[in-house]
Amino acid sequence: GAGVSQSPSNKVTEKGKDVELRCDPISGHTALYWYRQRLGQGLEFLIYFQGNSAPDKSGLPSDRFSAERTGESVSTLTIQRTQQEDSAVYLCASSPQPYSGANVLTFGAGSRLTVL
Amino acid sequence: AQSVTQLDSHVSVSEGTPVLLRCNYSSSYSPSLFWYVQHPNKGLQLLLKYTSAATLVKGINGFEAEFKKSETSFHLTKPSAHMSDAAEYFCVVSYYNQGGKLIFGQGTELSVKP
């Protein structure tokens, strides 16, 4: 597509429920990133995909968080047994280049998660 | 740990006056530096990037930034603010020895008064 698409744009869930967030990168972009943005804070790196492998998942905050990617296409971020501190905007980005210091990322509009 | 610090959480200017958003990074091997802008309910957009070429970098919408190694700074400027510049601005750094991971500052909210 023309840009990075994320769904849902908004999700309200109850504490303890599982949620899935989806990211559709720009067609042909091999690299895909997930970031989290808590209210009033900068972006925290979660995980990076090159193709369907994840060379760097150092930012996943706990084993309740997992992500997968199908080929060089859609990625899903899953949060199990959600907690209130998981409330944030989850941003996905993609890039045509492999992981490097000069990466320019194209970001999606984000999925706002609210855990009650 | 490598980091980036945005010195102001909020900056307010009048339309037509200069904009200065300050950013300092922790010294390391040659960093790549970026400024991103985030308008309300919109995705992050790249304003400009520095990757060891010219130290004065020009970006979109009249913004520019100067890389000063001696001061470990990468401040963002614009000569004349426009109402449409009101947004959140993020200074971002990446280091090759960290695999190019993007490290975001906390953000500076820019308000532009008529």
PDB file of C-alpha atoms in Angstrom:
ATOM      1  CA  GLY A   1       0.000   0.000   0.000  1.00  0.00           C
ATOM      2  CA  ALA A   2       0.893   3.679  -0.042  1.00  0.00           C
ATOM      3  CA  GLY A   3       1.725   3.820   3.646  1.00  0.00           C
ATOM      4  CA  VAL A   4       2.055   1.719   6.785  1.00  0.00           C
ATOM      5  CA  SER A   5      -1.375   0.617   7.959  1.00  0.00           C
ATOM      6  CA  GLN A   6      -2.184  -0.372  11.522  1.00  0.00           C
ATOM      7  CA  SER A   7      -5.325  -1.840  13.007  1.00  0.00           C
ATOM      8  CA  PRO A   8      -7.240  -1.362  15.133  1.00  0.00           C
ATOM      9  CA  SER A   9      -6.695   2.358  15.507  1.00  0.00           C
ATOM     10  CA  ASN A  10      -8.238   2.198  18.967  1.00  0.00           C
ATOM     11  CA  LYS A  11      -8.682  -0.752  21.314  1.00  0.00           C
ATOM     12  CA  VAL A  12     -10.196  -0.738  24.780  1.00  0.00           C
ATOM     13  CA  THR A  13      -9.872  -3.975  26.714  1.00  0.00           C
ATOM     14  CA  GLU A  14     -10.238  -5.303  30.218  1.00  0.00           C
ATOM     15  CA  LYS A  15      -7.269  -6.207  32.353  1.00  0.00           C
ATOM     16  CA  GLY A  16      -6.287  -9.833  31.822  1.00  0.00           C
ATOM     17  CA  LYS A  17      -7.579 -10.120  28.254  1.00  0.00           C
ATOM     18  CA  ASP A  18      -5.326 -10.811  25.248  1.00  0.00           C
ATOM     19  CA  VAL A  19      -5.038  -8.318  22.386  1.00  0.00           C
ATOM     20  CA  GLU A  20      -3.633  -8.506  18.866  1.00  0.00           C
ATOM     21  CA  LEU A  21      -2.377  -5.496  16.986  1.00  0.00           C
ATOM     22  CA  ARG A  22      -1.752  -5.677  13.258  1.00  0.00           C
ATOM     23  CA  CYS A  23       0.699  -3.878  11.006  1.00  0.00           C
ATOM     24  CA  ASP A  24       0.721  -3.815   7.205  1.00  0.00           C
ATOM     25  CA  PRO A  25       4.064  -2.388   6.030  1.00  0.00           C
ATOM     26  CA  ILE A  26       4.738  -0.648   2.752  1.00  0.00           C
ATOM     27  CA  SER A  27       4.959  -3.200  -0.026  1.00  0.00           C
ATOM     28  CA  GLY A  28       8.552  -4.262  -0.606  1.00  0.00           C
ATOM     29  CA  HIS A  29       9.868  -2.999   2.725  1.00  0.00           C
ATOM     30  CA  THR A  30      11.989  -5.757   4.223  1.00  0.00           C
ATOM     31  CA  ALA A  31      12.455  -4.240   7.675  1.00  0.00           C
ATOM     32  CA  LEU A  32       9.610  -3.799  10.172  1.00  0.00           C
ATOM     33  CA  TYR A  33       9.744  -2.283  13.642  1.00  0.00           C
ATOM     34  CA  TRP A  34       7.397  -2.068  16.624  1.00  0.00           C
ATOM     35  CA  TYR A  35       7.633   0.802  19.089  1.00  0.00           C
ATOM     36  CA  ARG A  36       5.547   1.757  22.131  1.00  0.00           C
ATOM     37  CA  GLN A  37       4.699   5.319  23.118  1.00  0.00           C
ATOM     38  CA  ARG A  38       3.321   5.879  26.586  1.00  0.00           C
ATOM     39  CA  LEU A  39       1.466   9.117  27.296  1.00  0.00           C
ATOM     40  CA  GLY A  40       3.844  12.087  27.312  1.00  0.00           C
ATOM     41  CA  GLN A  41       6.900   9.972  26.605  1.00  0.00           C
ATOM     42  CA  GLY A  42       9.168   9.160  23.706  1.00  0.00           C
ATOM     43  CA  LEU A  43       9.092   5.975  21.708  1.00  0.00           C
ATOM     44  CA  GLU A  44      10.411   2.734  23.210  1.00  0.00           C
ATOM     45  CA  PHE A  45      11.812   0.145  20.821  1.00  0.00           C
ATOM     46  CA  LEU A  46      10.134  -3.245  21.125  1.00  0.00           C
ATOM     47  CA  ILE A  47      11.217  -5.510  18.281  1.00  0.00           C
ATOM     48  CA  TYR A  48      12.662  -5.473  14.785  1.00  0.00           C
ATOM     49  CA  PHE A  49      12.020  -7.867  11.882  1.00  0.00           C
ATOM     50  CA  GLN A  50      14.161  -8.413   8.824  1.00  0.00           C
ATOM     51  CA  GLY A  51      11.942 -10.490   6.592  1.00  0.00           C
ATOM     52  CA  ASN A  52      10.174 -12.917   8.908  1.00  0.00           C
ATOM     53  CA  SER A  53      13.023 -13.296  11.398  1.00  0.00           C
ATOM     54  CA  ALA A  54      13.511 -11.092  14.457  1.00  0.00           C
ATOM     55  CA  PRO A  55      17.217 -10.331  14.983  1.00  0.00           C
ATOM     56  CA  ASP A  56      16.479  -7.889  17.799  1.00  0.00           C
ATOM     57  CA  LYS A  57      13.637  -8.361  20.261  1.00  0.00           C
ATOM     58  CA  SER A  58      15.484  -6.828  23.176  1.00  0.00           C
ATOM     59  CA  GLY A  59      12.772  -4.228  23.815  1.00  0.00           C
ATOM     60  CA  LEU A  60       9.896  -6.617  24.520  1.00  0.00           C
ATOM     61  CA  PRO A  61       9.052  -5.757  28.150  1.00  0.00           C
ATOM     62  CA  SER A  62       7.968  -9.214  29.289  1.00  0.00           C
ATOM     63  CA  ASP A  63       7.077 -12.694  28.079  1.00  0.00           C
ATOM     64  CA  ARG A  64       3.471 -11.506  27.775  1.00  0.00           C
ATOM     65  CA  PHE A  65       4.559  -9.703  24.614  1.00  0.00           C
ATOM     66  CA  SER A  66       5.222 -11.553  21.371  1.00  0.00           C
ATOM     67  CA  ALA A  67       5.292 -10.702  17.694  1.00  0.00           C
ATOM     68  CA  GLU A  68       5.411 -12.535  14.420  1.00  0.00           C
ATOM     69  CA  ARG A  69       5.667 -11.645  10.782  1.00  0.00           C
ATOM     70  CA  THR A  70       4.619 -13.520   7.684  1.00  0.00           C
ATOM     71  CA  GLY A  71       7.351 -13.253   5.071  1.00  0.00           C
ATOM     72  CA  GLU A  72       7.913  -9.598   4.238  1.00  0.00           C
ATOM     73  CA  SER A  73       4.296  -8.749   4.873  1.00  0.00           C
ATOM     74  CA  VAL A  74       1.930  -8.374   7.805  1.00  0.00           C
ATOM     75  CA  SER A  75       3.130  -8.402  11.398  1.00  0.00           C
ATOM     76  CA  THR A  76       1.086  -9.066  14.522  1.00  0.00           C
ATOM     77  CA  LEU A  77       1.997  -7.903  18.013  1.00  0.00           C
ATOM     78  CA  THR A  78       0.241  -9.934  20.704  1.00  0.00           C
ATOM     79  CA  ILE A  79      -0.074  -8.912  24.327  1.00  0.00           C
ATOM     80  CA  GLN A  80      -1.341 -11.631  26.651  1.00  0.00           C
ATOM     81  CA  ARG A  81      -3.025 -11.045  30.004  1.00  0.00           C
ATOM     82  CA  THR A  82      -2.976  -7.273  29.510  1.00  0.00           C
ATOM     83  CA  GLN A  83      -2.122  -4.998  32.417  1.00  0.00           C
ATOM     84  CA  GLN A  84      -2.950  -1.332  32.912  1.00  0.00           C
ATOM     85  CA  GLU A  85       0.695  -0.373  32.336  1.00  0.00           C
ATOM     86  CA  ASP A  86       0.362  -1.775  28.813  1.00  0.00           C
ATOM     87  CA  SER A  87      -1.863   1.186  27.924  1.00  0.00           C
ATOM     88  CA  ALA A  88      -0.016   3.096  25.212  1.00  0.00           C
ATOM     89  CA  VAL A  89       0.084   3.817  21.515  1.00  0.00           C
ATOM     90  CA  TYR A  90       1.809   1.008  19.647  1.00  0.00           C
ATOM     91  CA  LEU A  91       3.550   2.234  16.520  1.00  0.00           C
ATOM     92  CA  CYS A  92       4.718   0.175  13.600  1.00  0.00           C
ATOM     93  CA  ALA A  93       7.306   1.328  11.065  1.00  0.00           C
ATOM     94  CA  SER A  94       8.894  -0.142   7.985  1.00  0.00           C
ATOM     95  CA  SER A  95      12.004   0.513   5.949  1.00  0.00           C
ATOM     96  CA  PRO A  96      13.264  -0.690   2.580  1.00  0.00           C
ATOM     97  CA  GLN A  97      16.832  -1.096   3.775  1.00  0.00           C
ATOM     98  CA  PRO A  98      18.295  -3.724   6.009  1.00  0.00           C
ATOM     99  CA  TYR A  99      19.069  -2.691   9.578  1.00  0.00           C
ATOM    100  CA  SER A 100      21.687   0.073   9.561  1.00  0.00           C
ATOM    101  CA  GLY A 101      22.576   3.277  11.345  1.00  0.00           C
ATOM    102  CA  ALA A 102      21.063   5.479   8.654  1.00  0.00           C
ATOM    103  CA  ASN A 103      17.659   3.851   8.527  1.00  0.00           C
ATOM    104  CA  VAL A 104      14.769   6.092   7.568  1.00  0.00           C
ATOM    105  CA  LEU A 105      11.549   4.629   8.848  1.00  0.00           C
ATOM    106  CA  THR A 106       8.009   5.234   7.648  1.00  0.00           C
ATOM    107  CA  PHE A 107       5.629   5.082  10.594  1.00  0.00           C
ATOM    108  CA  GLY A 108       1.985   4.087  10.771  1.00  0.00           C
ATOM    109  CA  ALA A 109      -0.586   6.153  12.672  1.00  0.00           C
ATOM    110  CA  GLY A 110      -0.488   3.727  15.591  1.00  0.00           C
ATOM    111  CA  SER A 111      -2.868   1.571  17.594  1.00  0.00           C
ATOM    112  CA  ARG A 112      -4.030   3.173  20.831  1.00  0.00           C
ATOM    113  CA  LEU A 113      -4.508   0.532  23.515  1.00  0.00           C
ATOM    114  CA  THR A 114      -6.393   1.298  26.712  1.00  0.00           C
ATOM    115  CA  VAL A 115      -6.490  -1.353  29.425  1.00  0.00           C
ATOM    116  CA  LEU A 116      -9.202  -0.788  32.009  1.00  0.00           C
TER     117      LEU A 116
ATOM    118  CA  ALA B   1      23.729   3.502  27.736  1.00  0.00           C
ATOM    119  CA  GLN B   2      23.523   5.696  24.709  1.00  0.00           C
ATOM    120  CA  SER B   3      20.802   8.303  24.947  1.00  0.00           C
ATOM    121  CA  VAL B   4      19.362  11.490  23.559  1.00  0.00           C
ATOM    122  CA  THR B   5      18.046  14.402  25.613  1.00  0.00           C
ATOM    123  CA  GLN B   6      15.589  17.016  24.482  1.00  0.00           C
ATOM    124  CA  LEU B   7      16.124  19.951  26.756  1.00  0.00           C
ATOM    125  CA  ASP B   8      12.614  21.403  26.599  1.00  0.00           C
ATOM    126  CA  SER B   9       9.392  19.449  26.985  1.00  0.00           C
ATOM    127  CA  HIS B  10       7.368  22.382  25.688  1.00  0.00           C
ATOM    128  CA  VAL B  11       8.228  25.416  23.540  1.00  0.00           C
ATOM    129  CA  SER B  12       5.812  28.219  22.702  1.00  0.00           C
ATOM    130  CA  VAL B  13       6.488  30.807  19.977  1.00  0.00           C
ATOM    131  CA  SER B  14       4.492  33.401  18.105  1.00  0.00           C
ATOM    132  CA  GLU B  15       3.755  32.964  14.419  1.00  0.00           C
ATOM    133  CA  GLY B  16       6.531  34.485  12.323  1.00  0.00           C
ATOM    134  CA  THR B  17       9.204  34.245  15.026  1.00  0.00           C
ATOM    135  CA  PRO B  18      12.162  31.811  15.049  1.00  0.00           C
ATOM    136  CA  VAL B  19      11.936  28.281  16.394  1.00  0.00           C
ATOM    137  CA  LEU B  20      14.697  26.554  18.367  1.00  0.00           C
ATOM    138  CA  LEU B  21      14.247  22.999  19.658  1.00  0.00           C
ATOM    139  CA  ARG B  22      17.275  21.710  21.540  1.00  0.00           C
ATOM    140  CA  CYS B  23      18.732  18.207  21.478  1.00  0.00           C
ATOM    141  CA  ASN B  24      21.872  16.687  22.965  1.00  0.00           C
ATOM    142  CA  TYR B  25      23.104  13.142  22.471  1.00  0.00           C
ATOM    143  CA  SER B  26      25.510  11.051  24.475  1.00  0.00           C
ATOM    144  CA  SER B  27      28.909  10.971  22.828  1.00  0.00           C
ATOM    145  CA  SER B  28      29.812   7.813  20.986  1.00  0.00           C
ATOM    146  CA  TYR B  29      31.018   6.592  17.674  1.00  0.00           C
ATOM    147  CA  SER B  30      29.698   8.491  14.680  1.00  0.00           C
ATOM    148  CA  PRO B  31      25.981   8.806  15.338  1.00  0.00           C
ATOM    149  CA  SER B  32      23.207   9.136  12.835  1.00  0.00           C
ATOM    150  CA  LEU B  33      20.772  11.817  13.945  1.00  0.00           C
ATOM    151  CA  PHE B  34      17.202  12.504  12.915  1.00  0.00           C
ATOM    152  CA  TRP B  35      14.342  14.807  13.718  1.00  0.00           C
ATOM    153  CA  TYR B  36      10.818  13.432  13.392  1.00  0.00           C
ATOM    154  CA  VAL B  37       7.554  15.368  13.736  1.00  0.00           C
ATOM    155  CA  GLN B  38       4.254  13.992  14.995  1.00  0.00           C
ATOM    156  CA  HIS B  39       1.066  15.912  14.288  1.00  0.00           C
ATOM    157  CA  PRO B  40      -2.020  15.057  16.364  1.00  0.00           C
ATOM    158  CA  ASN B  41      -3.591  11.791  15.263  1.00  0.00           C
ATOM    159  CA  LYS B  42      -1.045  11.372  12.487  1.00  0.00           C
ATOM    160  CA  GLY B  43       1.981   9.176  11.998  1.00  0.00           C
ATOM    161  CA  LEU B  44       5.561  10.233  12.602  1.00  0.00           C
ATOM    162  CA  GLN B  45       7.163  12.036   9.687  1.00  0.00           C
ATOM    163  CA  LEU B  46      10.874  12.459   9.029  1.00  0.00           C
ATOM    164  CA  LEU B  47      11.943  16.113   8.991  1.00  0.00           C
ATOM    165  CA  LEU B  48      15.643  15.643   8.326  1.00  0.00           C
ATOM    166  CA  LYS B  49      18.612  13.376   8.975  1.00  0.00           C
ATOM    167  CA  TYR B  50      22.351  13.682   9.546  1.00  0.00           C
ATOM    168  CA  THR B  51      24.609  10.819   8.533  1.00  0.00           C
ATOM    169  CA  SER B  52      28.177  12.248   8.631  1.00  0.00           C
ATOM    170  CA  ALA B  53      27.960  14.367   5.505  1.00  0.00           C
ATOM    171  CA  ALA B  54      27.411  18.161   5.762  1.00  0.00           C
ATOM    172  CA  THR B  55      26.999  19.329   9.355  1.00  0.00           C
ATOM    173  CA  LEU B  56      24.166  21.715   8.446  1.00  0.00           C
ATOM    174  CA  VAL B  57      21.213  19.652   7.346  1.00  0.00           C
ATOM    175  CA  LYS B  58      18.189  21.082   5.592  1.00  0.00           C
ATOM    176  CA  GLY B  59      14.842  19.354   5.920  1.00  0.00           C
ATOM    177  CA  ILE B  60      11.266  19.777   4.860  1.00  0.00           C
ATOM    178  CA  ASN B  61       9.028  22.768   5.615  1.00  0.00           C
ATOM    179  CA  GLY B  62      11.969  25.154   6.133  1.00  0.00           C
ATOM    180  CA  PHE B  63      13.487  23.310   9.095  1.00  0.00           C
ATOM    181  CA  GLU B  64      17.213  22.770   9.466  1.00  0.00           C
ATOM    182  CA  ALA B  65      19.571  21.355  12.073  1.00  0.00           C
ATOM    183  CA  GLU B  66      23.269  21.693  12.754  1.00  0.00           C
ATOM    184  CA  PHE B  67      25.428  18.829  13.998  1.00  0.00           C
ATOM    185  CA  LYS B  68      28.002  20.137  16.489  1.00  0.00           C
ATOM    186  CA  LYS B  69      30.310  17.353  17.598  1.00  0.00           C
ATOM    187  CA  SER B  70      32.144  19.501  20.165  1.00  0.00           C
ATOM    188  CA  GLU B  71      28.837  20.239  21.895  1.00  0.00           C
ATOM    189  CA  THR B  72      27.211  16.849  21.140  1.00  0.00           C
ATOM    190  CA  SER B  73      24.187  18.795  19.967  1.00  0.00           C
ATOM    191  CA  PHE B  74      21.757  18.623  17.066  1.00  0.00           C
ATOM    192  CA  HIS B  75      19.374  21.555  17.571  1.00  0.00           C
ATOM    193  CA  LEU B  76      16.437  22.068  15.214  1.00  0.00           C
ATOM    194  CA  THR B  77      15.692  25.567  13.930  1.00  0.00           C
ATOM    195  CA  LYS B  78      13.325  27.392  11.635  1.00  0.00           C
ATOM    196  CA  PRO B  79      13.561  31.119  10.854  1.00  0.00           C
ATOM    197  CA  SER B  80       9.831  31.815  10.932  1.00  0.00           C
ATOM    198  CA  ALA B  81       7.169  29.671  12.630  1.00  0.00           C
ATOM    199  CA  HIS B  82       3.877  28.876  10.963  1.00  0.00           C
ATOM    200  CA  MET B  83       0.679  27.802  12.676  1.00  0.00           C
ATOM    201  CA  SER B  84       0.927  24.433  10.932  1.00  0.00           C
ATOM    202  CA  ASP B  85       4.248  23.759  12.694  1.00  0.00           C
ATOM    203  CA  ALA B  86       2.432  23.097  15.979  1.00  0.00           C
ATOM    204  CA  ALA B  87       3.213  19.453  16.764  1.00  0.00           C
ATOM    205  CA  GLU B  88       5.423  17.116  18.822  1.00  0.00           C
ATOM    206  CA  TYR B  89       9.043  16.931  17.688  1.00  0.00           C
ATOM    207  CA  PHE B  90      11.377  14.029  18.434  1.00  0.00           C
ATOM    208  CA  CYS B  91      15.147  14.005  18.259  1.00  0.00           C
ATOM    209  CA  VAL B  92      16.371  10.523  17.374  1.00  0.00           C
ATOM    210  CA  VAL B  93      19.821   8.973  17.378  1.00  0.00           C
ATOM    211  CA  SER B  94      21.209   5.682  16.199  1.00  0.00           C
ATOM    212  CA  TYR B  95      24.642   4.178  16.563  1.00  0.00           C
ATOM    213  CA  TYR B  96      26.139   1.615  14.264  1.00  0.00           C
ATOM    214  CA  ASN B  97      27.677  -0.256  17.201  1.00  0.00           C
ATOM    215  CA  GLN B  98      24.152  -0.786  18.538  1.00  0.00           C
ATOM    216  CA  GLY B  99      22.953  -2.278  15.309  1.00  0.00           C
ATOM    217  CA  GLY B 100      21.350   0.951  14.173  1.00  0.00           C
ATOM    218  CA  LYS B 101      18.551   0.840  16.737  1.00  0.00           C
ATOM    219  CA  LEU B 102      16.673   4.153  16.846  1.00  0.00           C
ATOM    220  CA  ILE B 103      16.722   5.839  20.254  1.00  0.00           C
ATOM    221  CA  PHE B 104      14.065   8.506  20.728  1.00  0.00           C
ATOM    222  CA  GLY B 105      14.168  11.577  22.928  1.00  0.00           C
ATOM    223  CA  GLN B 106      11.211  12.372  25.149  1.00  0.00           C
ATOM    224  CA  GLY B 107       9.801  14.868  22.674  1.00  0.00           C
ATOM    225  CA  THR B 108       9.223  18.632  22.584  1.00  0.00           C
ATOM    226  CA  GLU B 109       5.736  19.985  22.097  1.00  0.00           C
ATOM    227  CA  LEU B 110       5.784  23.102  19.929  1.00  0.00           C
ATOM    228  CA  SER B 111       2.909  25.563  20.282  1.00  0.00           C
ATOM    229  CA  VAL B 112       2.519  28.444  17.825  1.00  0.00           C
ATOM    230  CA  LYS B 113       0.475  31.455  18.886  1.00  0.00           C
ATOM    231  CA  PRO B 114      -1.261  33.694  16.337  1.00  0.00           C
TER     232      PRO B 114
END
